[in-house]
Coordinates of C-alpha atoms and ligand atoms in Angstrom, one line a residue:
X1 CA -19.7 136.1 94.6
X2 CA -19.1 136.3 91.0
X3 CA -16.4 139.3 90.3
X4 CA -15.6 140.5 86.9
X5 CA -12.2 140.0 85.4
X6 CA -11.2 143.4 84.7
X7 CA -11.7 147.1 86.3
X8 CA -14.6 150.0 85.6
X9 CA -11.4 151.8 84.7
X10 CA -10.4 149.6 81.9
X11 CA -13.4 149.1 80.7
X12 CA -13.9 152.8 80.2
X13 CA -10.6 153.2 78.5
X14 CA -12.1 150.6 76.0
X15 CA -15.3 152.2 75.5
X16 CA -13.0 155.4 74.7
X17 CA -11.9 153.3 71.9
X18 CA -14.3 151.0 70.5
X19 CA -18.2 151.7 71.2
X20 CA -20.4 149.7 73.9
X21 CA -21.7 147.2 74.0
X22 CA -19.0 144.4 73.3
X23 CA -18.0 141.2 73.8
X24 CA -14.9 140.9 76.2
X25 CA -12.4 137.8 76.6
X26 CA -10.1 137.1 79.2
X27 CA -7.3 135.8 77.8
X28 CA -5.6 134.8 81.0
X29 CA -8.7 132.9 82.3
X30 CA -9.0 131.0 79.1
X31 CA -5.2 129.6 79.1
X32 CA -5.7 128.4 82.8
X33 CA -8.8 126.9 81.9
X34 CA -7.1 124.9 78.9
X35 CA -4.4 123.7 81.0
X36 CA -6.5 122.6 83.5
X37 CA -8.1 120.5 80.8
X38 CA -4.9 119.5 79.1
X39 CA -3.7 117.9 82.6
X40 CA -6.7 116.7 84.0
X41 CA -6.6 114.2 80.9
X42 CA -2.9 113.9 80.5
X43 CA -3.6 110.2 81.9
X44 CA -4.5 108.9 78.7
X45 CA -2.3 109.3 75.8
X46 CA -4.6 110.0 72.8
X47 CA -6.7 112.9 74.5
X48 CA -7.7 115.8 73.2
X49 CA -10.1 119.0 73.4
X50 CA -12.3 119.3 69.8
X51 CA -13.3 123.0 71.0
X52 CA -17.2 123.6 69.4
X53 CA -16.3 126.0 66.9
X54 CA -20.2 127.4 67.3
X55 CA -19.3 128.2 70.8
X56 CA -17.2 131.3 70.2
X57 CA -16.5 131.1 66.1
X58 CA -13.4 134.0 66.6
X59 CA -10.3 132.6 65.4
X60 CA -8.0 134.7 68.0
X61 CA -9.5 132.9 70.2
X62 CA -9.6 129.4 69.1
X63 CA -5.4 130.4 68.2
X64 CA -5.2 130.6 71.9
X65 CA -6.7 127.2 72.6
X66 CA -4.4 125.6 69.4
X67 CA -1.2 126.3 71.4
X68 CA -2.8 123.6 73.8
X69 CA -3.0 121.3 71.1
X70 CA -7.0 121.5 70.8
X71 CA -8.5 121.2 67.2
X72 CA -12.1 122.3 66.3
X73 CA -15.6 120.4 66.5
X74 CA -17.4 121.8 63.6
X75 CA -20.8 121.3 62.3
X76 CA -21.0 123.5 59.6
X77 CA -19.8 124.7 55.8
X78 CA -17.9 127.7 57.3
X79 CA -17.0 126.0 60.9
X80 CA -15.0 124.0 58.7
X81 CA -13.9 126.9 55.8
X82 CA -12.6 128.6 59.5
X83 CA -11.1 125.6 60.4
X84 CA -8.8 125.0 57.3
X85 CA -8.2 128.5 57.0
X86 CA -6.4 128.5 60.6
X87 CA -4.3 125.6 59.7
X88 CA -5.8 122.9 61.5
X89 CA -4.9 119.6 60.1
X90 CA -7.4 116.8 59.9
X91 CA -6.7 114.9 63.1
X92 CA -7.6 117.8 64.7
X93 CA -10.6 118.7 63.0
X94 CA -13.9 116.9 64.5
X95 CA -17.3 117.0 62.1
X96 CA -20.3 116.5 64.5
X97 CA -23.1 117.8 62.4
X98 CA -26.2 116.9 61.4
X99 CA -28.8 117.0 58.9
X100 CA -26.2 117.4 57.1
X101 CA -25.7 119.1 53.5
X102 CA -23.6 116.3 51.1
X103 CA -21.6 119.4 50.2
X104 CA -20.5 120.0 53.8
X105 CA -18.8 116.0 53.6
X106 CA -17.0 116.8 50.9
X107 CA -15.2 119.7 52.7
X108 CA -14.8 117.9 55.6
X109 CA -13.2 115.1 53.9
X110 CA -10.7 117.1 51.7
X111 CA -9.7 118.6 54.8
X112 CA -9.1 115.2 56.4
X113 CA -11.8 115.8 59.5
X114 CA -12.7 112.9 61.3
X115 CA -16.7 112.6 60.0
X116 CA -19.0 111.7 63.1
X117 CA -21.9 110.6 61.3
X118 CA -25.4 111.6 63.4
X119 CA -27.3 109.2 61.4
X120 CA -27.5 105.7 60.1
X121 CA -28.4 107.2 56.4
X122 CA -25.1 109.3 56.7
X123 CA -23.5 106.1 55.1
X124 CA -25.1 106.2 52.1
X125 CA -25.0 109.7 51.5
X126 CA -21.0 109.5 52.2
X127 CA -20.6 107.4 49.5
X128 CA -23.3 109.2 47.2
X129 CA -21.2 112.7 48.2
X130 CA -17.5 111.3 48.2
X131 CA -17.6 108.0 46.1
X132 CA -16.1 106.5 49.5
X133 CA -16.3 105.6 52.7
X134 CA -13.1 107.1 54.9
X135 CA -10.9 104.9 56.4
X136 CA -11.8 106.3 59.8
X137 CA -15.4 107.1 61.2
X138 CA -17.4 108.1 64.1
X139 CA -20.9 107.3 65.0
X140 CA -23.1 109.4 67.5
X141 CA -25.4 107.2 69.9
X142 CA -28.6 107.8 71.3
X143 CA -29.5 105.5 73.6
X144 CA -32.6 107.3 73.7
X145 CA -34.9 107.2 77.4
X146 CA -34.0 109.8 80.4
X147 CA -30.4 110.7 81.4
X148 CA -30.6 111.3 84.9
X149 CA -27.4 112.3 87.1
X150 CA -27.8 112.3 91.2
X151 CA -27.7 115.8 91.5
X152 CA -31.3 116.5 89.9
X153 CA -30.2 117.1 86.5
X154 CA -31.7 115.5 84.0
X155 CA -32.1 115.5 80.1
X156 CA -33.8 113.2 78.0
X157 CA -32.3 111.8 74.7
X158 CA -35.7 109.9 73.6
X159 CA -37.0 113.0 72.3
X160 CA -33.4 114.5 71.1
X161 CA -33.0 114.8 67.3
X162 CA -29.5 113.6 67.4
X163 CA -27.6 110.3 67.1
X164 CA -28.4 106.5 66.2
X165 CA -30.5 104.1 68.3
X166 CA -28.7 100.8 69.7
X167 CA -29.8 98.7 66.6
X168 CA -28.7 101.2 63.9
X169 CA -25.2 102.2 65.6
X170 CA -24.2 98.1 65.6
X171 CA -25.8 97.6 62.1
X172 CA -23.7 100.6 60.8
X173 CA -20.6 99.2 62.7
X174 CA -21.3 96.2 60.7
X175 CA -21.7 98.1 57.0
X176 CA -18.9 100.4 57.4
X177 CA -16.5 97.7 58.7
X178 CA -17.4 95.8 55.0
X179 CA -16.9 99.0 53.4
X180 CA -13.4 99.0 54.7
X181 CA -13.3 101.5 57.9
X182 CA -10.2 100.7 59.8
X183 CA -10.7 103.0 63.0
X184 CA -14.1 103.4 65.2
X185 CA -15.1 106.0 67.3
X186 CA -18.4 106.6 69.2
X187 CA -19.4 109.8 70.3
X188 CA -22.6 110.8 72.4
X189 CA -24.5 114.3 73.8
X190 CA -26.7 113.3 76.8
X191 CA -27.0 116.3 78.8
X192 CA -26.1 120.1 78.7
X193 CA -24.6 122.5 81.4
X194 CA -24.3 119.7 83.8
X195 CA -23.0 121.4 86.9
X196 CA -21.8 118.5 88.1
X197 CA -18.2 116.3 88.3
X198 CA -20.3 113.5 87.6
X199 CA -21.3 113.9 84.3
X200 CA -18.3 112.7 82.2
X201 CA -18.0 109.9 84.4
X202 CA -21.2 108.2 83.9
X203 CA -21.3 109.3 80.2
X204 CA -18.6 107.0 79.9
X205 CA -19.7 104.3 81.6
X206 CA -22.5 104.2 78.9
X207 CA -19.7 104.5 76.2
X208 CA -17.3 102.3 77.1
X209 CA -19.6 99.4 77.9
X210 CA -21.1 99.8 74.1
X211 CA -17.5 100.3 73.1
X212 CA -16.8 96.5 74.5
X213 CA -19.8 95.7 72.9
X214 CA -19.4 96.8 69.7
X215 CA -15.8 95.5 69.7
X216 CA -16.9 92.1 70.8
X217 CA -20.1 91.6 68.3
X218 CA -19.0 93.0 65.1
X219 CA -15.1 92.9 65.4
X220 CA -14.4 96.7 64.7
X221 CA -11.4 98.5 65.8
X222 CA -12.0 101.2 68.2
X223 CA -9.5 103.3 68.0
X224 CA -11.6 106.8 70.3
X225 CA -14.5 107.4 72.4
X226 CA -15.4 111.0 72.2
X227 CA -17.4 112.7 75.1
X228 CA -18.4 115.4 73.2
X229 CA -19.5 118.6 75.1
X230 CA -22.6 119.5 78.0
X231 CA -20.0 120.2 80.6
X232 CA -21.3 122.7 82.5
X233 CA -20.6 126.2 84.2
X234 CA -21.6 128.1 87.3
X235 CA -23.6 131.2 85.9
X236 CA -25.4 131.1 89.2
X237 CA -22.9 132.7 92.0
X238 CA -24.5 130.1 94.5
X239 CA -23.6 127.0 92.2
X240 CA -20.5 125.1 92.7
X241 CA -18.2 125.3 89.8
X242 CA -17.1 121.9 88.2
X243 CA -13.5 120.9 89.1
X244 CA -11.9 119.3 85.9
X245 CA -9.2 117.6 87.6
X246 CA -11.9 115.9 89.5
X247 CA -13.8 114.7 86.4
X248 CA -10.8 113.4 84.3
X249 CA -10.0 111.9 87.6
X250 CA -13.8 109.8 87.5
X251 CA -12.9 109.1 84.0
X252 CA -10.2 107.5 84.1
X253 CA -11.7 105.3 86.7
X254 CA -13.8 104.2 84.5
X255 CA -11.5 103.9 81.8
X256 CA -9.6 101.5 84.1
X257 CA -12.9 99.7 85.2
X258 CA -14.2 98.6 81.8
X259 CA -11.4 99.4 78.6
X260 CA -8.5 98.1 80.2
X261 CA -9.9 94.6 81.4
X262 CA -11.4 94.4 77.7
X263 CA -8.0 94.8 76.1
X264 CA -8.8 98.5 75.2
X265 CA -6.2 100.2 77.1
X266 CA -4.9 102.5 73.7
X267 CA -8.3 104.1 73.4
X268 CA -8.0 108.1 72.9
X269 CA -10.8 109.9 74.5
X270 CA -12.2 113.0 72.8
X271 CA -13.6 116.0 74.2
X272 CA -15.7 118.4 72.2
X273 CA -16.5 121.2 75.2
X274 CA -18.0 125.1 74.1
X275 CA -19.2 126.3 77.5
X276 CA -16.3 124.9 79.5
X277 CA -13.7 126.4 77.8
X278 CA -15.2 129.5 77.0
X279 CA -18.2 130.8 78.6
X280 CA -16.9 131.8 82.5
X281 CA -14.1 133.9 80.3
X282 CA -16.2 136.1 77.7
X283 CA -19.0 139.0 79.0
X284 CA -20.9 141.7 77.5
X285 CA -20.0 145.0 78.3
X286 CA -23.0 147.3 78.2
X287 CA -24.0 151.5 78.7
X288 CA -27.3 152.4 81.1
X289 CA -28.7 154.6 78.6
X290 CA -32.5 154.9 80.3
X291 CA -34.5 154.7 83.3
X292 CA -37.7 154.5 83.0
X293 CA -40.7 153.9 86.1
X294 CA -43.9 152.6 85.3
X295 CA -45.4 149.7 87.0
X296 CA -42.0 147.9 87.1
X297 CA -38.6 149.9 87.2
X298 CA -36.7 149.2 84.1
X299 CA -33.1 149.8 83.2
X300 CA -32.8 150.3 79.2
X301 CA -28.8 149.4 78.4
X302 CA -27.1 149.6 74.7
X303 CA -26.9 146.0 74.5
X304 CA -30.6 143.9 73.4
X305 CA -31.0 140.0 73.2
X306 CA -29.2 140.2 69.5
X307 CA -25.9 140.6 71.4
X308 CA -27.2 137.9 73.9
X309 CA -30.2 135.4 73.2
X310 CA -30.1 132.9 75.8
X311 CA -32.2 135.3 78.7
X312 CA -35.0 135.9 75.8
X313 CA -34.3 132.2 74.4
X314 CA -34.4 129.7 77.5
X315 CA -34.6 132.8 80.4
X316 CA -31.1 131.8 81.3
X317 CA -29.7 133.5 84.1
X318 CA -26.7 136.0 83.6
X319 CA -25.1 137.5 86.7
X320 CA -24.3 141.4 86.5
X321 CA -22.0 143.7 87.9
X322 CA -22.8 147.3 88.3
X323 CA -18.8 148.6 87.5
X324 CA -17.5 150.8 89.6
X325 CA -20.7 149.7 92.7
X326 CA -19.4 146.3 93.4
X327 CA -19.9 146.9 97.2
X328 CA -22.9 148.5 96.9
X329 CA -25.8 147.0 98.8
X330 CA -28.4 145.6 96.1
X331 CA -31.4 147.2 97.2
X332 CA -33.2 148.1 93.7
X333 CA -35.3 145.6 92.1
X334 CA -35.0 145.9 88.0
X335 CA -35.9 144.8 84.7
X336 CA -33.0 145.0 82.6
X337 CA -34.1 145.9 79.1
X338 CA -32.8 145.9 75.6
X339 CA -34.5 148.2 72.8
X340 CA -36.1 145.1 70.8
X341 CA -39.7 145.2 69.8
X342 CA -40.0 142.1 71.8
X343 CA -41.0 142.1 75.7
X344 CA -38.5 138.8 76.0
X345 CA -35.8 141.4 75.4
X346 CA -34.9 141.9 79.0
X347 CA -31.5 140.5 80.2
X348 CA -32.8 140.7 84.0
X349 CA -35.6 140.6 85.6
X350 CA -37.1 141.5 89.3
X351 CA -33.0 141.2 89.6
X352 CA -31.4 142.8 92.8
X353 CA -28.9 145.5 92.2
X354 CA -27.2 148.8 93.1
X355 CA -28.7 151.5 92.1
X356 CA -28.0 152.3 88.6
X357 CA -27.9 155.4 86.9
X358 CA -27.5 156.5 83.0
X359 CA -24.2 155.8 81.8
X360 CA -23.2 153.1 84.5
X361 CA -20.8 150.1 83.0
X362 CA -22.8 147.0 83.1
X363 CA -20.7 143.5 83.0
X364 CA -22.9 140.7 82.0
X365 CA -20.6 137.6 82.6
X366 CA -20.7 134.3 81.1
X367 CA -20.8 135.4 77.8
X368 CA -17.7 133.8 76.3
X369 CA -19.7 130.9 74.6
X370 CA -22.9 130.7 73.5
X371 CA -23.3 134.2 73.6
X372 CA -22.0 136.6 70.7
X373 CA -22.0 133.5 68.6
X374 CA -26.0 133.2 69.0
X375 CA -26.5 136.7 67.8
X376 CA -28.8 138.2 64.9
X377 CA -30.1 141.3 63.1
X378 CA -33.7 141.7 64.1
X379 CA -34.6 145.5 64.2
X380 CA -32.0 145.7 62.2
X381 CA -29.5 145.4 65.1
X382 CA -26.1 145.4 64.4
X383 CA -23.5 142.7 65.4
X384 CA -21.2 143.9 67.7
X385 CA -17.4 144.5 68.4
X386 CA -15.1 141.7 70.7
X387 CA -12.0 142.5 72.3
X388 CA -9.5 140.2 73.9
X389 CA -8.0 141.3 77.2
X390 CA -4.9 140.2 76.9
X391 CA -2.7 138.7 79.9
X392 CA -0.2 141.8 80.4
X393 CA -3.4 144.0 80.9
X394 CA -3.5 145.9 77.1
X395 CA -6.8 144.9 75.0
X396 CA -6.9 144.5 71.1
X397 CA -10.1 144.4 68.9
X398 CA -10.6 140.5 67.5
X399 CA -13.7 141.3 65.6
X400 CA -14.9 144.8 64.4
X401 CA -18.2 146.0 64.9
X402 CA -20.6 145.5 62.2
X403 CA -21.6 148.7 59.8
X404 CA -25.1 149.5 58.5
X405 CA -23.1 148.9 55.1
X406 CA -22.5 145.3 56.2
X407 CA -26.3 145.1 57.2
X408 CA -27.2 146.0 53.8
X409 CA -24.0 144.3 51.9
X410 CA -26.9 141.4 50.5
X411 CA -28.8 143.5 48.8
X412 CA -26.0 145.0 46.7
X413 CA -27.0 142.6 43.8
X414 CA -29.6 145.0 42.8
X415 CA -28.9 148.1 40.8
X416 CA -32.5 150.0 42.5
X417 CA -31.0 149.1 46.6
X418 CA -27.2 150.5 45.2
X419 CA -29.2 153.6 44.0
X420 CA -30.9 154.3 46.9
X421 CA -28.0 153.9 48.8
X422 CA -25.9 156.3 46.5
X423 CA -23.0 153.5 45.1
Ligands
PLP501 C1 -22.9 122.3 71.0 C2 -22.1 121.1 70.8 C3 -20.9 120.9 71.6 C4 -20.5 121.9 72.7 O1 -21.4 121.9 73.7 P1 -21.1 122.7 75.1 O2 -22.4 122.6 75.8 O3 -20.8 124.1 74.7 O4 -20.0 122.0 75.7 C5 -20.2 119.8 71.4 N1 -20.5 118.9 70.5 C6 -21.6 119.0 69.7 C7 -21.9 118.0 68.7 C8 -22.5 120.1 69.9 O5 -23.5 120.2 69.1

C-alpha cells in the first residue's frame, strides 16, 4: 500500500500556517532517491542527472538535487534564466528544447549550456542566432516506428514531434563536424513513465549502436550519450516500483557490450529524469469542503485540476489517503471533485475510500513532478503555496501562494484596470 510521508497531525499544523491546498515535498525521500541514482551510475565516470527543470521549476528543490552534483535539463527562456540564476555552470546545464525561439540559443549559449538541437534546421538557425556553431553539440534521434518494451509498454516515436530521422541526424553529424564541433552527444525520448528496469537498457542499445555508427561513418568525436528522461514511477499501489540500481546495472551491460569493444570506453552517459526524481516525493494536500448526493456521490475538496492537470489531462491515476482514516475499510465509492466549470475536474473517480467527511485531510501523492508545475488560472484559480518537509521533521514555505493581485498584476499597464482596482 501506498502510505504518505508525513502525519494528519503535521499536516494540520501546516494548514494552521499556510492555507490548503498545497504542494508538499519530502525532502528526505528526495536525497535518498538522488543517491540512489548517483550510485547506481557511479560505474561510469562522466555520469550525470540533467534534472527536467519543467518537472518541478522550485529552485529549493532543484538546490537539493545540486548538492548531488545534478545540473538542469531546460527547455525554455526562464528554465534557463532559473538556471543561471542558481549558479549552475554550463557543463551542468542541458538545453533539450524544441521549436525553439533563436532568442532562447542565445541564452543558452552565454550561459555555456550544452545545446541538444531537436531538429536538423537547428543548425542553421544556431549560426543565424549566435554567428557560430559551439564547439560541443547534441543531436536528438528519432528513429521513428513503435518502441515496444516486453512488459506491454509501448510508445510510438513515428508520430512524435521530436528529434531527427536516421538520415538527418548522420547528415548533421557530417555539417557540424565541417563547421568545427569537437564533442558529439546524442540524446533520445522513446517512451514515458516506463514502469519497467528495462527501459534504460534497451534505449541504449539503440544509442550506442548509432553512437558506433556515427563514429565509424562520419568520424565525429563522441564525447556523451544522454538517455534523457521517461523513467517511470509506481502511482498505482499494485505496480512494482523501478529499482535504479537494477537499471544502471543493465546499462552498463550494455555499455560494456557495444562502447567498450568499439574503442568508446570514456563515453559519459547523461540522464535528464523529472518523474524519477521527483514525483513519488511531492503530493497535494487538500480540505473536504462538500458532500454532495445526487446520482453519483461526490466529494468537493479545495484543490481543482489547476493545482493538478494530469487526472483531467490524460485521466492519470493519483492514489489518495484519507489522513487520519488510513485503516479504515474503503467501503464508499466517490467522485472526487474540484470546483472548475469543467466536468473533467474530478481527481477520482468511482474511487474506493473511507468515508469522508467535511474538513477531512486529503493526500494526493505523486505530485512532486508534473504536478504543480502543470498548473493554470482558469476560473481565475489561483496558483498555490509549496512547502518542503524538511528531514528533521520542521516544514518551510518554498513558494508562496499566489494573490488575486498577482492574478491581475498584467493588466496593471492600463490606467482604467489600476482605477478599478483603486492603485
Ligand atoms: C519532459 C522531459 C524530460 C523529463 O521527463 P520525465 O518523464 O519527467 O523523466 C526529459 N527530457 C526532455 C527533453 C523532456 O521533454
Amino acid at each position: 500500500m501506498k502510505k504518505p510521508f508525513t502525519t494528519k497531525e503535521k499536516l494540520e499544523e501546516i494548514a494552521r500556517e499556510i492555507p490548503t491546498p498545497f504542494h508538499i515535498y519530502d525532502e528526505k525521500g528526495i536525497r535518498e532517491n538522488a543517491q540512489a541514482v548517483k550510485e547506481a551510475f557511479s560505474w561510469n565516470k562522466g555520469f550525470r542527472e540533467y534534472f527536467a527543470v519543467k518537472a518541478t521549476p522550485n529552485p529549493y528543490l532543484i538546490n537539493i538535487l545540486k548538492e548531488y552534483d545534478c545540473g538542469c535539463d531546460c527547455s525554455s527562456m526562464t528554465e534557463l534564466m532559473l538556471s543561471g540564476a542558481m549558479g549552475f555552470d554550463g557543463d551542468h546545464i542541458m538545453f533539450s528544447s524544441n521549436d525553439t525561439p533563436l532568442e532562447e540559443y542565445r541564452e543558452a549559449d552565454k550561459l555555456g549550456a550544452i545545446i541538444n538541437l531537436d531538429d536538423f534546421t537547428g543548425i542553421e538557425d544556431l549560426e543565424e542566432s549566435l554567428g557560430y556553431i559551439p564547439k560541443r553539440i547534441c543531436c536528438r534521434y528519432n528513429p521513428g516506428g513503435l518502441f515496444a518494451l516486453s512488459n506491454g509498454i509501448m510508445d510510438n516515436p513515428g508520430d512524435s514531434k521530436y528529434g531527427m530521422t536516421t538520415d538527418q541526424l548522420f547528415s548533421a553529424f557530417r555539417i557540424l563536424k565541417e563547421k568545427g564541433v569537437e564533442e558529439f552527444g546524442i540524446h533520445a525520448f522513446l517512451a514515458s513513465n516506463t514502469v519497467t528496469n528495462e527501459y534504460y537498457p534497451k534505449l541504449s542499445e539503440v544509442l550506442f549502436k548509432l553512437a558506433v555508427q556515427l563514429q565509424n561513418v562520419t568520424g565525429a568525436k563522441i564525447t556523451f550519450i544522454n538517455l534523457s528522461g521517461g523513467v517511470g514511477i509506481p502511482y498505482k499501489p499494485w505496480e512494482e516500483p523501478n529499482d535504479i540500481r537494477v537499471i544502471g546495472e543493465g546499462v552498463r551491460k550494455v555499455y560494456e557490450k557495444v562502447l567498450v569493444p568499439a574503442g568508446m570506453g570514456d563515453v559519459a552517459l547523461y540522464t535528464e529524469m523529472g518523474r524519477f526524481m521527483m514525483g513519488p516525493y511531492g503530493a497535494l494536500v487538500t480540505r473536504a469542503i462538500h458532500e454532495k448526493h445526487i446520482y453519483k456521490e461526490y466529494i468537493g475538496v479545495d484543490a481543482c485540476a489547476v493545482n493538478l492537470m494530469r487526472p483531467a489531462m490524460y485521466g492519470a491515476y493519483h492514489h489518495i489517503t484519507v489522513m487520519g482514516k488510513e485503516d479504515a475499510p474503503c467501503d464508499h465509492k466517490y467522485d472526487v471533485v474540484g470546483s472548475l466549470c469543467e466536468n473533467n475536474d474530478k481527481f477520482a473517480i468511482d474511487r474506493m475510500l473511507p468515508e469522508i467527511e467535511k474538513g477531512d485531510l486529503l493526500f494526493i501523492h505523486d505530485t512532486g513532478a508534473h504536478g504543480f508545475s502543470m498548473g493554470y488560472n482558469y476560473n481565475g484559480k489561483l496558483w498555490s503555496a509549496e512547502v518542503l518537509l524538511k528531514e528533521d521533521g520542521s516544514f518551510q514555505m518554498i513558494r508562496r501562494p499566489e494573490t488575486p493581485k498577482d492574478y491581475f498584476a498584467t493588466l496593471d499597464f492600463s490606467p482604467e484596470y489600476r482605477k478599478m482596482f483603486g492603485e
